[in-house]
Amino acid sequence: MDLILHNGEFIREEDLVISREDRGYQFGDGIYEVIRVYDGNLFTAKEHIDRFYDSADKIKIVIPYTKDVFHKMIYDFVEVNNIETGQVYVQITRGAAERQHQFPTQATPVIIGNTKSVERPIASLNSGVTAKFIEDIRWLRCDIKSLNLLGNVLAKQEAYEEGFFEAILHRGETVTEGCSSNMYGIKNGTLYTHPANNLILNGITRRVILELCEELEIPVEERPFTKTEALEMDEFIMSSTTTEVMPVVAIGDHKIGQGVPGELTRKLQTAFEARIQVGVKS
Ligand code: DCS
């Protein structure tokens, strides 16, 4: 049985004790990360760890380890559980204290994590997926990878119940991102995506995609685009740690382009695959 991570130790799941008053349960008062593992290697670990520390900092949780110590802990965690292709989930909450909204004066942050073997979503990467527009009702600090995910959960559930893979969230006319992904449209050879501000999570996969665009000389415009523009894109993509460079071939019942993954999407997928096969332990 895989071990889980608890405050720096690898323990058995049945030995985990979490307080009923943990602020993660009571307020969603914490943040998290999901890091991909390919062939036993952590992918873009440094970027995920930096974002974990940034998110914690933004809600004033102090992580009790240096980044180097934490990185090594995640590395050892993947190794101890023998994960080849999979993912690591890790979260930190403000800890346990009698319930009151303001920060407790004495609470020790609680870190828990788990690993999981998960194959790459090859079939969907080949065929593409469908998505539907849903109003973005989340708070205004989507740059924080908060445990508060109700807005995301409700939208994903609605999309899922209607047979869609993801929701394309929009604030009024403006497309922001997905429930657990970033969104991009490609029109006349240029890739458009919402700028990395407080309205989206600046995905690590998003950053890789923007780097790949530079390498492939695909012009990028980080600017908000509308729902109408989205429907008129030649190609559409969503991205995340788990879904990689995922073609979106229809929005609602409206086909994007020919309704199959487009040429630049395929180029980005190929370039992304080359990145994940670098095989350097990080
Ligand atoms: N936007 C949101 C709201 C997300 O939750 C995620 C990742 C992304 C964008 C994409 O970011 P990454 O490219 O860094 O993954 N969501 C994680 C999750 O909850 N499960 O898998 C990834």
PDB file of C-alpha atoms and ligand atoms in Angstrom:
ATOM      1  CA  MET A   1       0.000   0.000   0.000  1.00  0.00           C
ATOM      2  CA  ASP A   2       1.283   3.478  -0.865  1.00  0.00           C
ATOM      3  CA  LEU A   3       2.422   5.653   1.984  1.00  0.00           C
ATOM      4  CA  ILE A   4       1.065   9.132   2.482  1.00  0.00           C
ATOM      5  CA  LEU A   5       2.896  12.301   3.434  1.00  0.00           C
ATOM      6  CA  HIS A   6       2.134  13.887   6.779  1.00  0.00           C
ATOM      7  CA  ASN A   7       4.218  16.796   8.075  1.00  0.00           C
ATOM      8  CA  GLY A   8       7.436  15.528   6.579  1.00  0.00           C
ATOM      9  CA  GLU A   9       6.914  11.851   7.387  1.00  0.00           C
ATOM     10  CA  PHE A  10       5.811   8.994   5.172  1.00  0.00           C
ATOM     11  CA  ILE A  11       3.167   7.073   7.063  1.00  0.00           C
ATOM     12  CA  ARG A  12       0.458   4.506   6.453  1.00  0.00           C
ATOM     13  CA  GLU A  13      -2.948   5.946   5.564  1.00  0.00           C
ATOM     14  CA  GLU A  14      -4.558   4.276   8.594  1.00  0.00           C
ATOM     15  CA  ASP A  15      -2.115   6.022  10.902  1.00  0.00           C
ATOM     16  CA  LEU A  16      -3.144   9.493   9.750  1.00  0.00           C
ATOM     17  CA  VAL A  17      -4.904  11.611  12.340  1.00  0.00           C
ATOM     18  CA  ILE A  18      -6.408  14.920  11.245  1.00  0.00           C
ATOM     19  CA  SER A  19      -8.252  17.186  13.641  1.00  0.00           C
ATOM     20  CA  ARG A  20     -11.967  17.829  13.286  1.00  0.00           C
ATOM     21  CA  GLU A  21     -11.028  21.490  13.758  1.00  0.00           C
ATOM     22  CA  ASP A  22      -8.465  21.605  10.987  1.00  0.00           C
ATOM     23  CA  ARG A  23      -9.100  24.880   9.161  1.00  0.00           C
ATOM     24  CA  GLY A  24      -8.821  23.041   5.887  1.00  0.00           C
ATOM     25  CA  TYR A  25     -12.153  21.386   6.713  1.00  0.00           C
ATOM     26  CA  GLN A  26     -13.808  24.351   8.312  1.00  0.00           C
ATOM     27  CA  PHE A  27     -12.783  27.148   5.971  1.00  0.00           C
ATOM     28  CA  GLY A  28     -10.894  25.601   3.074  1.00  0.00           C
ATOM     29  CA  ASP A  29      -8.080  27.564   4.672  1.00  0.00           C
ATOM     30  CA  GLY A  30      -5.155  26.155   2.765  1.00  0.00           C
ATOM     31  CA  ILE A  31      -3.576  25.686  -0.617  1.00  0.00           C
ATOM     32  CA  TYR A  32      -2.442  22.742  -2.762  1.00  0.00           C
ATOM     33  CA  GLU A  33      -0.407  21.558  -5.752  1.00  0.00           C
ATOM     34  CA  VAL A  34      -0.534  18.678  -8.204  1.00  0.00           C
ATOM     35  CA  ILE A  35       2.778  17.633  -9.765  1.00  0.00           C
ATOM     36  CA  ARG A  36       3.097  15.157 -12.607  1.00  0.00           C
ATOM     37  CA  VAL A  37       5.497  12.225 -12.625  1.00  0.00           C
ATOM     38  CA  TYR A  38       6.726  10.770 -15.922  1.00  0.00           C
ATOM     39  CA  ASP A  39       8.990   7.727 -15.915  1.00  0.00           C
ATOM     40  CA  GLY A  40       9.766   8.255 -12.255  1.00  0.00           C
ATOM     41  CA  ASN A  41      10.756  11.896 -12.835  1.00  0.00           C
ATOM     42  CA  LEU A  42       8.968  14.893 -11.379  1.00  0.00           C
ATOM     43  CA  PHE A  43       7.978  17.219 -14.216  1.00  0.00           C
ATOM     44  CA  THR A  44       8.498  20.991 -13.683  1.00  0.00           C
ATOM     45  CA  ALA A  45       8.836  20.356  -9.946  1.00  0.00           C
ATOM     46  CA  LYS A  46      10.639  23.614  -9.247  1.00  0.00           C
ATOM     47  CA  GLU A  47       7.844  25.649 -10.839  1.00  0.00           C
ATOM     48  CA  HIS A  48       5.167  23.787  -8.846  1.00  0.00           C
ATOM     49  CA  ILE A  49       7.090  24.177  -5.602  1.00  0.00           C
ATOM     50  CA  ASP A  50       7.613  27.887  -6.250  1.00  0.00           C
ATOM     51  CA  ARG A  51       3.876  28.277  -6.849  1.00  0.00           C
ATOM     52  CA  PHE A  52       3.087  26.270  -3.682  1.00  0.00           C
ATOM     53  CA  TYR A  53       5.213  28.690  -1.666  1.00  0.00           C
ATOM     54  CA  ASP A  54       3.729  31.720  -3.468  1.00  0.00           C
ATOM     55  CA  SER A  55       0.141  30.571  -2.825  1.00  0.00           C
ATOM     56  CA  ALA A  56       0.968  29.910   0.844  1.00  0.00           C
ATOM     57  CA  ASP A  57       2.581  33.327   1.120  1.00  0.00           C
ATOM     58  CA  LYS A  58      -0.475  35.032  -0.395  1.00  0.00           C
ATOM     59  CA  ILE A  59      -2.669  33.621   2.399  1.00  0.00           C
ATOM     60  CA  LYS A  60       0.032  34.105   5.037  1.00  0.00           C
ATOM     61  CA  ILE A  61       0.796  30.456   5.753  1.00  0.00           C
ATOM     62  CA  VAL A  62       4.450  29.854   6.467  1.00  0.00           C
ATOM     63  CA  ILE A  63       5.722  26.524   5.149  1.00  0.00           C
ATOM     64  CA  PRO A  64       8.076  25.139   7.792  1.00  0.00           C
ATOM     65  CA  TYR A  65      10.742  23.929   5.347  1.00  0.00           C
ATOM     66  CA  THR A  66      13.098  25.529   2.891  1.00  0.00           C
ATOM     67  CA  LYS A  67      12.159  24.939  -0.743  1.00  0.00           C
ATOM     68  CA  ASP A  68      15.144  22.610  -1.130  1.00  0.00           C
ATOM     69  CA  VAL A  69      14.098  20.450   1.808  1.00  0.00           C
ATOM     70  CA  PHE A  70      10.521  20.356   0.523  1.00  0.00           C
ATOM     71  CA  HIS A  71      11.658  19.471  -3.000  1.00  0.00           C
ATOM     72  CA  LYS A  72      13.731  16.579  -1.639  1.00  0.00           C
ATOM     73  CA  MET A  73      10.745  15.429   0.427  1.00  0.00           C
ATOM     74  CA  ILE A  74       8.523  15.270  -2.673  1.00  0.00           C
ATOM     75  CA  TYR A  75      11.284  13.514  -4.598  1.00  0.00           C
ATOM     76  CA  ASP A  76      11.706  10.893  -1.853  1.00  0.00           C
ATOM     77  CA  PHE A  77       7.931  10.504  -1.590  1.00  0.00           C
ATOM     78  CA  VAL A  78       7.646   9.571  -5.275  1.00  0.00           C
ATOM     79  CA  GLU A  79      10.554   7.196  -4.910  1.00  0.00           C
ATOM     80  CA  VAL A  80       9.287   5.489  -1.761  1.00  0.00           C
ATOM     81  CA  ASN A  81       5.949   4.810  -3.479  1.00  0.00           C
ATOM     82  CA  ASN A  82       7.628   3.692  -6.689  1.00  0.00           C
ATOM     83  CA  ILE A  83       5.597   5.977  -8.913  1.00  0.00           C
ATOM     84  CA  GLU A  84       6.520   5.660 -12.581  1.00  0.00           C
ATOM     85  CA  THR A  85       3.753   7.567 -14.350  1.00  0.00           C
ATOM     86  CA  GLY A  86       1.456   9.363 -11.995  1.00  0.00           C
ATOM     87  CA  GLN A  87       1.084  12.376  -9.818  1.00  0.00           C
ATOM     88  CA  VAL A  88       1.771  13.835  -6.412  1.00  0.00           C
ATOM     89  CA  TYR A  89      -0.898  15.822  -4.578  1.00  0.00           C
ATOM     90  CA  VAL A  90       0.176  17.971  -1.662  1.00  0.00           C
ATOM     91  CA  GLN A  91      -1.727  20.462   0.469  1.00  0.00           C
ATOM     92  CA  ILE A  92      -1.049  22.665   3.448  1.00  0.00           C
ATOM     93  CA  THR A  93      -3.705  24.028   5.788  1.00  0.00           C
ATOM     94  CA  ARG A  94      -3.365  26.620   8.509  1.00  0.00           C
ATOM     95  CA  GLY A  95      -3.824  23.842  11.052  1.00  0.00           C
ATOM     96  CA  ALA A  96      -6.261  23.075  13.852  1.00  0.00           C
ATOM     97  CA  ALA A  97      -7.828  25.620  16.162  1.00  0.00           C
ATOM     98  CA  GLU A  98     -11.195  26.340  17.725  1.00  0.00           C
ATOM     99  CA  ARG A  99     -13.420  27.685  14.969  1.00  0.00           C
ATOM    100  CA  GLN A 100     -13.257  31.428  14.496  1.00  0.00           C
ATOM    101  CA  HIS A 101     -12.649  33.241  11.244  1.00  0.00           C
ATOM    102  CA  GLN A 102      -9.553  35.225  12.134  1.00  0.00           C
ATOM    103  CA  PHE A 103      -6.225  33.424  12.111  1.00  0.00           C
ATOM    104  CA  PRO A 104      -5.554  31.484  15.306  1.00  0.00           C
ATOM    105  CA  THR A 105      -2.596  32.744  17.292  1.00  0.00           C
ATOM    106  CA  GLN A 106      -1.397  29.210  17.854  1.00  0.00           C
ATOM    107  CA  ALA A 107      -1.869  26.722  15.072  1.00  0.00           C
ATOM    108  CA  THR A 108       0.677  24.563  13.351  1.00  0.00           C
ATOM    109  CA  PRO A 109       0.255  24.194   9.587  1.00  0.00           C
ATOM    110  CA  VAL A 110      -0.592  20.667   8.484  1.00  0.00           C
ATOM    111  CA  ILE A 111       0.848  19.236   5.271  1.00  0.00           C
ATOM    112  CA  ILE A 112      -0.604  16.099   3.770  1.00  0.00           C
ATOM    113  CA  GLY A 113       0.049  14.508   0.423  1.00  0.00           C
ATOM    114  CA  ASN A 114      -0.469  11.386  -1.598  1.00  0.00           C
ATOM    115  CA  THR A 115       0.864   9.853  -4.761  1.00  0.00           C
ATOM    116  CA  LYS A 116      -1.102   8.045  -7.414  1.00  0.00           C
ATOM    117  CA  SER A 117      -0.247   6.121 -10.552  1.00  0.00           C
ATOM    118  CA  VAL A 118      -2.109   7.623 -13.524  1.00  0.00           C
ATOM    119  CA  GLU A 119      -1.518   6.971 -17.199  1.00  0.00           C
ATOM    120  CA  ARG A 120      -1.362   9.824 -19.681  1.00  0.00           C
ATOM    121  CA  PRO A 121      -4.814  10.520 -21.217  1.00  0.00           C
ATOM    122  CA  ILE A 122      -3.660   9.333 -24.649  1.00  0.00           C
ATOM    123  CA  ALA A 123      -7.082   8.622 -26.181  1.00  0.00           C
ATOM    124  CA  SER A 124      -8.413  12.099 -25.324  1.00  0.00           C
ATOM    125  CA  LEU A 125      -5.168  13.743 -26.410  1.00  0.00           C
ATOM    126  CA  ASN A 126      -5.653  12.118 -29.801  1.00  0.00           C
ATOM    127  CA  SER A 127      -9.365  12.706 -30.265  1.00  0.00           C
ATOM    128  CA  GLY A 128      -9.817  15.936 -28.326  1.00  0.00           C
ATOM    129  CA  VAL A 129     -12.586  16.685 -25.841  1.00  0.00           C
ATOM    130  CA  THR A 130     -15.663  18.878 -25.640  1.00  0.00           C
ATOM    131  CA  ALA A 131     -16.408  21.703 -23.239  1.00  0.00           C
ATOM    132  CA  LYS A 132     -19.255  24.056 -22.418  1.00  0.00           C
ATOM    133  CA  PHE A 133     -19.478  27.677 -21.324  1.00  0.00           C
ATOM    134  CA  ILE A 134     -20.369  28.239 -17.685  1.00  0.00           C
ATOM    135  CA  GLU A 135     -20.413  31.571 -15.846  1.00  0.00           C
ATOM    136  CA  ASP A 136     -17.336  32.021 -13.654  1.00  0.00           C
ATOM    137  CA  ILE A 137     -18.746  32.658 -10.175  1.00  0.00           C
ATOM    138  CA  ARG A 138     -15.478  32.210  -8.278  1.00  0.00           C
ATOM    139  CA  TRP A 139     -13.816  34.755  -6.027  1.00  0.00           C
ATOM    140  CA  LEU A 140     -11.362  37.326  -7.384  1.00  0.00           C
ATOM    141  CA  ARG A 141      -8.128  35.664  -6.279  1.00  0.00           C
ATOM    142  CA  CYS A 142      -8.003  32.760  -8.719  1.00  0.00           C
ATOM    143  CA  ASP A 143      -4.214  33.221  -8.841  1.00  0.00           C
ATOM    144  CA  ILE A 144      -4.075  31.439  -5.463  1.00  0.00           C
ATOM    145  CA  LYS A 145      -4.230  27.637  -5.685  1.00  0.00           C
ATOM    146  CA  SER A 146      -6.710  27.591  -2.824  1.00  0.00           C
ATOM    147  CA  LEU A 147      -8.439  24.555  -1.353  1.00  0.00           C
ATOM    148  CA  ASN A 148     -11.684  26.538  -1.704  1.00  0.00           C
ATOM    149  CA  LEU A 149     -12.879  25.019  -4.957  1.00  0.00           C
ATOM    150  CA  LEU A 150     -16.669  25.220  -4.729  1.00  0.00           C
ATOM    151  CA  GLY A 151     -17.037  27.473  -7.774  1.00  0.00           C
ATOM    152  CA  ASN A 152     -14.828  25.087  -9.742  1.00  0.00           C
ATOM    153  CA  VAL A 153     -16.573  21.983  -8.379  1.00  0.00           C
ATOM    154  CA  LEU A 154     -20.081  23.206  -9.190  1.00  0.00           C
ATOM    155  CA  ALA A 155     -19.126  24.178 -12.733  1.00  0.00           C
ATOM    156  CA  LYS A 156     -17.296  20.878 -13.351  1.00  0.00           C
ATOM    157  CA  GLN A 157     -20.284  18.927 -12.075  1.00  0.00           C
ATOM    158  CA  GLU A 158     -22.650  20.780 -14.405  1.00  0.00           C
ATOM    159  CA  ALA A 159     -20.349  20.148 -17.369  1.00  0.00           C
ATOM    160  CA  TYR A 160     -19.895  16.504 -16.379  1.00  0.00           C
ATOM    161  CA  GLU A 161     -23.630  15.865 -15.979  1.00  0.00           C
ATOM    162  CA  GLU A 162     -24.162  17.155 -19.500  1.00  0.00           C
ATOM    163  CA  GLY A 163     -21.425  14.943 -20.921  1.00  0.00           C
ATOM    164  CA  PHE A 164     -18.703  17.571 -21.307  1.00  0.00           C
ATOM    165  CA  PHE A 165     -15.120  17.067 -20.224  1.00  0.00           C
ATOM    166  CA  GLU A 166     -14.573  20.602 -18.946  1.00  0.00           C
ATOM    167  CA  ALA A 167     -16.290  23.941 -18.423  1.00  0.00           C
ATOM    168  CA  ILE A 168     -15.002  27.061 -20.154  1.00  0.00           C
ATOM    169  CA  LEU A 169     -15.523  29.660 -17.461  1.00  0.00           C
ATOM    170  CA  HIS A 170     -16.419  33.223 -18.428  1.00  0.00           C
ATOM    171  CA  ARG A 171     -17.012  36.437 -16.510  1.00  0.00           C
ATOM    172  CA  GLY A 172     -19.687  38.120 -18.563  1.00  0.00           C
ATOM    173  CA  GLU A 173     -18.424  37.856 -22.135  1.00  0.00           C
ATOM    174  CA  THR A 174     -14.790  37.241 -21.188  1.00  0.00           C
ATOM    175  CA  VAL A 175     -13.377  33.707 -21.149  1.00  0.00           C
ATOM    176  CA  THR A 176     -11.115  33.195 -18.133  1.00  0.00           C
ATOM    177  CA  GLU A 177     -10.032  29.543 -17.768  1.00  0.00           C
ATOM    178  CA  GLY A 178     -11.371  26.046 -17.040  1.00  0.00           C
ATOM    179  CA  CYS A 179     -12.434  24.514 -13.713  1.00  0.00           C
ATOM    180  CA  SER A 180      -9.044  22.840 -13.432  1.00  0.00           C
ATOM    181  CA  SER A 181      -7.285  23.985 -16.602  1.00  0.00           C
ATOM    182  CA  ASN A 182      -6.239  26.994 -18.670  1.00  0.00           C
ATOM    183  CA  MET A 183      -7.873  27.851 -21.997  1.00  0.00           C
ATOM    184  CA  TYR A 184      -6.399  29.007 -25.314  1.00  0.00           C
ATOM    185  CA  GLY A 185      -7.751  29.800 -28.734  1.00  0.00           C
ATOM    186  CA  ILE A 186      -5.770  29.868 -31.960  1.00  0.00           C
ATOM    187  CA  LYS A 187      -6.870  32.180 -34.772  1.00  0.00           C
ATOM    188  CA  ASN A 188      -4.935  32.812 -38.008  1.00  0.00           C
ATOM    189  CA  GLY A 189      -1.810  31.303 -36.474  1.00  0.00           C
ATOM    190  CA  THR A 190      -1.816  33.368 -33.249  1.00  0.00           C
ATOM    191  CA  LEU A 191      -2.445  31.806 -29.839  1.00  0.00           C
ATOM    192  CA  TYR A 192      -4.648  33.783 -27.454  1.00  0.00           C
ATOM    193  CA  THR A 193      -4.947  33.181 -23.728  1.00  0.00           C
ATOM    194  CA  HIS A 194      -6.136  35.178 -20.733  1.00  0.00           C
ATOM    195  CA  PRO A 195      -3.291  37.135 -19.092  1.00  0.00           C
ATOM    196  CA  ALA A 196      -1.937  35.724 -15.845  1.00  0.00           C
ATOM    197  CA  ASN A 197      -3.668  38.038 -13.392  1.00  0.00           C
ATOM    198  CA  ASN A 198      -5.999  37.520 -10.418  1.00  0.00           C
ATOM    199  CA  LEU A 199      -8.741  36.005 -12.595  1.00  0.00           C
ATOM    200  CA  ILE A 200      -6.877  32.815 -13.514  1.00  0.00           C
ATOM    201  CA  LEU A 201      -4.389  30.380 -12.083  1.00  0.00           C
ATOM    202  CA  ASN A 202      -1.125  30.798 -13.963  1.00  0.00           C
ATOM    203  CA  GLY A 203      -0.798  27.128 -14.903  1.00  0.00           C
ATOM    204  CA  ILE A 204       2.619  25.542 -15.003  1.00  0.00           C
ATOM    205  CA  THR A 205       1.533  23.775 -18.198  1.00  0.00           C
ATOM    206  CA  ARG A 206       0.448  27.190 -19.495  1.00  0.00           C
ATOM    207  CA  ARG A 207       3.962  28.500 -18.911  1.00  0.00           C
ATOM    208  CA  VAL A 208       5.430  25.509 -20.762  1.00  0.00           C
ATOM    209  CA  ILE A 209       3.009  26.081 -23.658  1.00  0.00           C
ATOM    210  CA  LEU A 210       4.001  29.749 -23.914  1.00  0.00           C
ATOM    211  CA  GLU A 211       7.672  28.711 -24.001  1.00  0.00           C
ATOM    212  CA  LEU A 212       6.915  26.142 -26.687  1.00  0.00           C
ATOM    213  CA  CYS A 213       5.104  28.790 -28.739  1.00  0.00           C
ATOM    214  CA  GLU A 214       8.250  30.874 -28.634  1.00  0.00           C
ATOM    215  CA  GLU A 215      10.382  27.922 -29.741  1.00  0.00           C
ATOM    216  CA  LEU A 216       7.933  27.077 -32.518  1.00  0.00           C
ATOM    217  CA  GLU A 217       7.568  30.741 -33.483  1.00  0.00           C
ATOM    218  CA  ILE A 218       3.838  30.747 -32.844  1.00  0.00           C
ATOM    219  CA  PRO A 219       2.840  34.345 -31.981  1.00  0.00           C
ATOM    220  CA  VAL A 220       1.123  34.679 -28.596  1.00  0.00           C
ATOM    221  CA  GLU A 221      -1.250  37.343 -27.342  1.00  0.00           C
ATOM    222  CA  GLU A 222      -1.946  37.177 -23.632  1.00  0.00           C
ATOM    223  CA  ARG A 223      -5.221  39.040 -23.733  1.00  0.00           C
ATOM    224  CA  PRO A 224      -8.773  38.188 -22.713  1.00  0.00           C
ATOM    225  CA  PHE A 225     -11.007  36.944 -25.513  1.00  0.00           C
ATOM    226  CA  THR A 226     -14.778  36.746 -25.620  1.00  0.00           C
ATOM    227  CA  LYS A 227     -17.153  33.787 -25.883  1.00  0.00           C
ATOM    228  CA  THR A 228     -17.996  34.880 -29.433  1.00  0.00           C
ATOM    229  CA  GLU A 229     -14.300  34.979 -30.348  1.00  0.00           C
ATOM    230  CA  ALA A 230     -13.854  31.557 -28.731  1.00  0.00           C
ATOM    231  CA  LEU A 231     -16.490  30.037 -31.019  1.00  0.00           C
ATOM    232  CA  GLU A 232     -14.746  31.527 -34.055  1.00  0.00           C
ATOM    233  CA  MET A 233     -11.269  30.217 -33.197  1.00  0.00           C
ATOM    234  CA  ASP A 234      -9.601  27.878 -35.703  1.00  0.00           C
ATOM    235  CA  GLU A 235      -8.342  25.695 -32.843  1.00  0.00           C
ATOM    236  CA  PHE A 236      -9.003  25.535 -29.126  1.00  0.00           C
ATOM    237  CA  ILE A 237      -6.894  24.016 -26.351  1.00  0.00           C
ATOM    238  CA  MET A 238      -7.141  23.428 -22.617  1.00  0.00           C
ATOM    239  CA  SER A 239      -4.132  22.538 -20.496  1.00  0.00           C
ATOM    240  CA  SER A 240      -3.237  21.266 -17.053  1.00  0.00           C
ATOM    241  CA  THR A 241      -0.777  19.072 -15.247  1.00  0.00           C
ATOM    242  CA  THR A 242      -2.989  16.036 -15.747  1.00  0.00           C
ATOM    243  CA  THR A 243      -4.455  16.797 -19.181  1.00  0.00           C
ATOM    244  CA  GLU A 244      -1.327  18.269 -20.853  1.00  0.00           C
ATOM    245  CA  VAL A 245      -2.046  19.999 -24.200  1.00  0.00           C
ATOM    246  CA  MET A 246      -5.650  18.872 -24.675  1.00  0.00           C
ATOM    247  CA  PRO A 247      -7.506  19.743 -27.890  1.00  0.00           C
ATOM    248  CA  VAL A 248     -11.046  21.100 -27.405  1.00  0.00           C
ATOM    249  CA  VAL A 249     -12.894  20.149 -30.585  1.00  0.00           C
ATOM    250  CA  ALA A 250     -16.338  21.495 -29.709  1.00  0.00           C
ATOM    251  CA  ILE A 251     -17.835  24.077 -27.369  1.00  0.00           C
ATOM    252  CA  GLY A 252     -21.376  23.049 -26.536  1.00  0.00           C
ATOM    253  CA  ASP A 253     -22.753  21.761 -29.836  1.00  0.00           C
ATOM    254  CA  HIS A 254     -20.581  24.139 -31.863  1.00  0.00           C
ATOM    255  CA  LYS A 255     -17.601  22.533 -33.633  1.00  0.00           C
ATOM    256  CA  ILE A 256     -14.261  24.318 -33.454  1.00  0.00           C
ATOM    257  CA  GLY A 257     -12.725  24.465 -36.945  1.00  0.00           C
ATOM    258  CA  GLN A 258     -13.301  21.085 -38.564  1.00  0.00           C
ATOM    259  CA  GLY A 259     -14.177  19.503 -35.219  1.00  0.00           C
ATOM    260  CA  VAL A 260     -10.836  17.711 -35.002  1.00  0.00           C
ATOM    261  CA  PRO A 261      -7.536  18.714 -33.367  1.00  0.00           C
ATOM    262  CA  GLY A 262      -5.806  21.369 -35.479  1.00  0.00           C
ATOM    263  CA  GLU A 263      -2.308  21.613 -36.895  1.00  0.00           C
ATOM    264  CA  LEU A 264      -0.786  23.975 -34.335  1.00  0.00           C
ATOM    265  CA  THR A 265      -2.358  21.985 -31.512  1.00  0.00           C
ATOM    266  CA  ARG A 266      -0.623  18.876 -32.863  1.00  0.00           C
ATOM    267  CA  LYS A 267       2.684  20.753 -33.100  1.00  0.00           C
ATOM    268  CA  LEU A 268       2.361  21.892 -29.494  1.00  0.00           C
ATOM    269  CA  GLN A 269       1.491  18.368 -28.374  1.00  0.00           C
ATOM    270  CA  THR A 270       4.572  16.966 -30.132  1.00  0.00           C
ATOM    271  CA  ALA A 271       6.808  19.632 -28.607  1.00  0.00           C
ATOM    272  CA  PHE A 272       5.285  18.987 -25.189  1.00  0.00           C
ATOM    273  CA  GLU A 273       5.949  15.261 -25.503  1.00  0.00           C
ATOM    274  CA  ALA A 274       9.569  16.000 -26.306  1.00  0.00           C
ATOM    275  CA  ARG A 275       9.778  18.011 -23.071  1.00  0.00           C
ATOM    276  CA  ILE A 276       8.395  15.263 -20.868  1.00  0.00           C
ATOM    277  CA  GLN A 277      10.816  12.748 -22.311  1.00  0.00           C
ATOM    278  CA  VAL A 278      13.854  14.738 -21.302  1.00  0.00           C
ATOM    279  CA  GLY A 279      14.186  12.260 -18.464  1.00  0.00           C
ATOM    280  CA  VAL A 280      16.085  14.492 -16.076  1.00  0.00           C
ATOM    281  CA  LYS A 281      15.375  13.925 -12.409  1.00  0.00           C
ATOM    282  CA  SER A 282      14.250  17.206 -10.892  1.00  0.00           C
TER     283      SER A 282
HETATM  284  N1  DCS B   1      -6.595  26.596 -13.617  1.00  0.00           N
HETATM  285  C1  DCS B   1      -7.126  25.980 -12.545  1.00  0.00           C
HETATM  286  C2  DCS B   1      -8.319  26.595 -11.874  1.00  0.00           C
HETATM  287  C3  DCS B   1      -6.549  24.781 -12.077  1.00  0.00           C
HETATM  288  O1  DCS B   1      -7.072  24.171 -10.998  1.00  0.00           O
HETATM  289  C4  DCS B   1      -5.445  24.222 -12.759  1.00  0.00           C
HETATM  290  C5  DCS B   1      -4.776  22.959 -12.313  1.00  0.00           C
HETATM  291  C6  DCS B   1      -4.937  24.900 -13.884  1.00  0.00           C
HETATM  292  C7  DCS B   1      -5.535  26.097 -14.278  1.00  0.00           C
HETATM  293  C8  DCS B   1      -3.753  24.385 -14.657  1.00  0.00           C
HETATM  294  O2  DCS B   1      -2.583  24.499 -13.903  1.00  0.00           O
HETATM  295  P1  DCS B   1      -1.359  23.500 -14.080  1.00  0.00           P
HETATM  296  O3  DCS B   1      -0.995  23.541 -15.511  1.00  0.00           O
HETATM  297  O4  DCS B   1      -0.314  24.082 -13.207  1.00  0.00           O
HETATM  298  O5  DCS B   1      -1.819  22.162 -13.654  1.00  0.00           O
HETATM  299  N2  DCS B   1      -5.515  22.089 -11.535  1.00  0.00           N
HETATM  300  C9  DCS B   1      -4.921  20.920 -10.912  1.00  0.00           C
HETATM  301  C10 DCS B   1      -5.944  20.102 -10.266  1.00  0.00           C
HETATM  302  O6  DCS B   1      -6.722  20.498  -9.448  1.00  0.00           O
HETATM  303  N3  DCS B   1      -5.870  18.865 -10.736  1.00  0.00           N
HETATM  304  O7  DCS B   1      -4.915  18.735 -11.675  1.00  0.00           O
HETATM  305  C11 DCS B   1      -4.271  19.982 -11.874  1.00  0.00           C
END
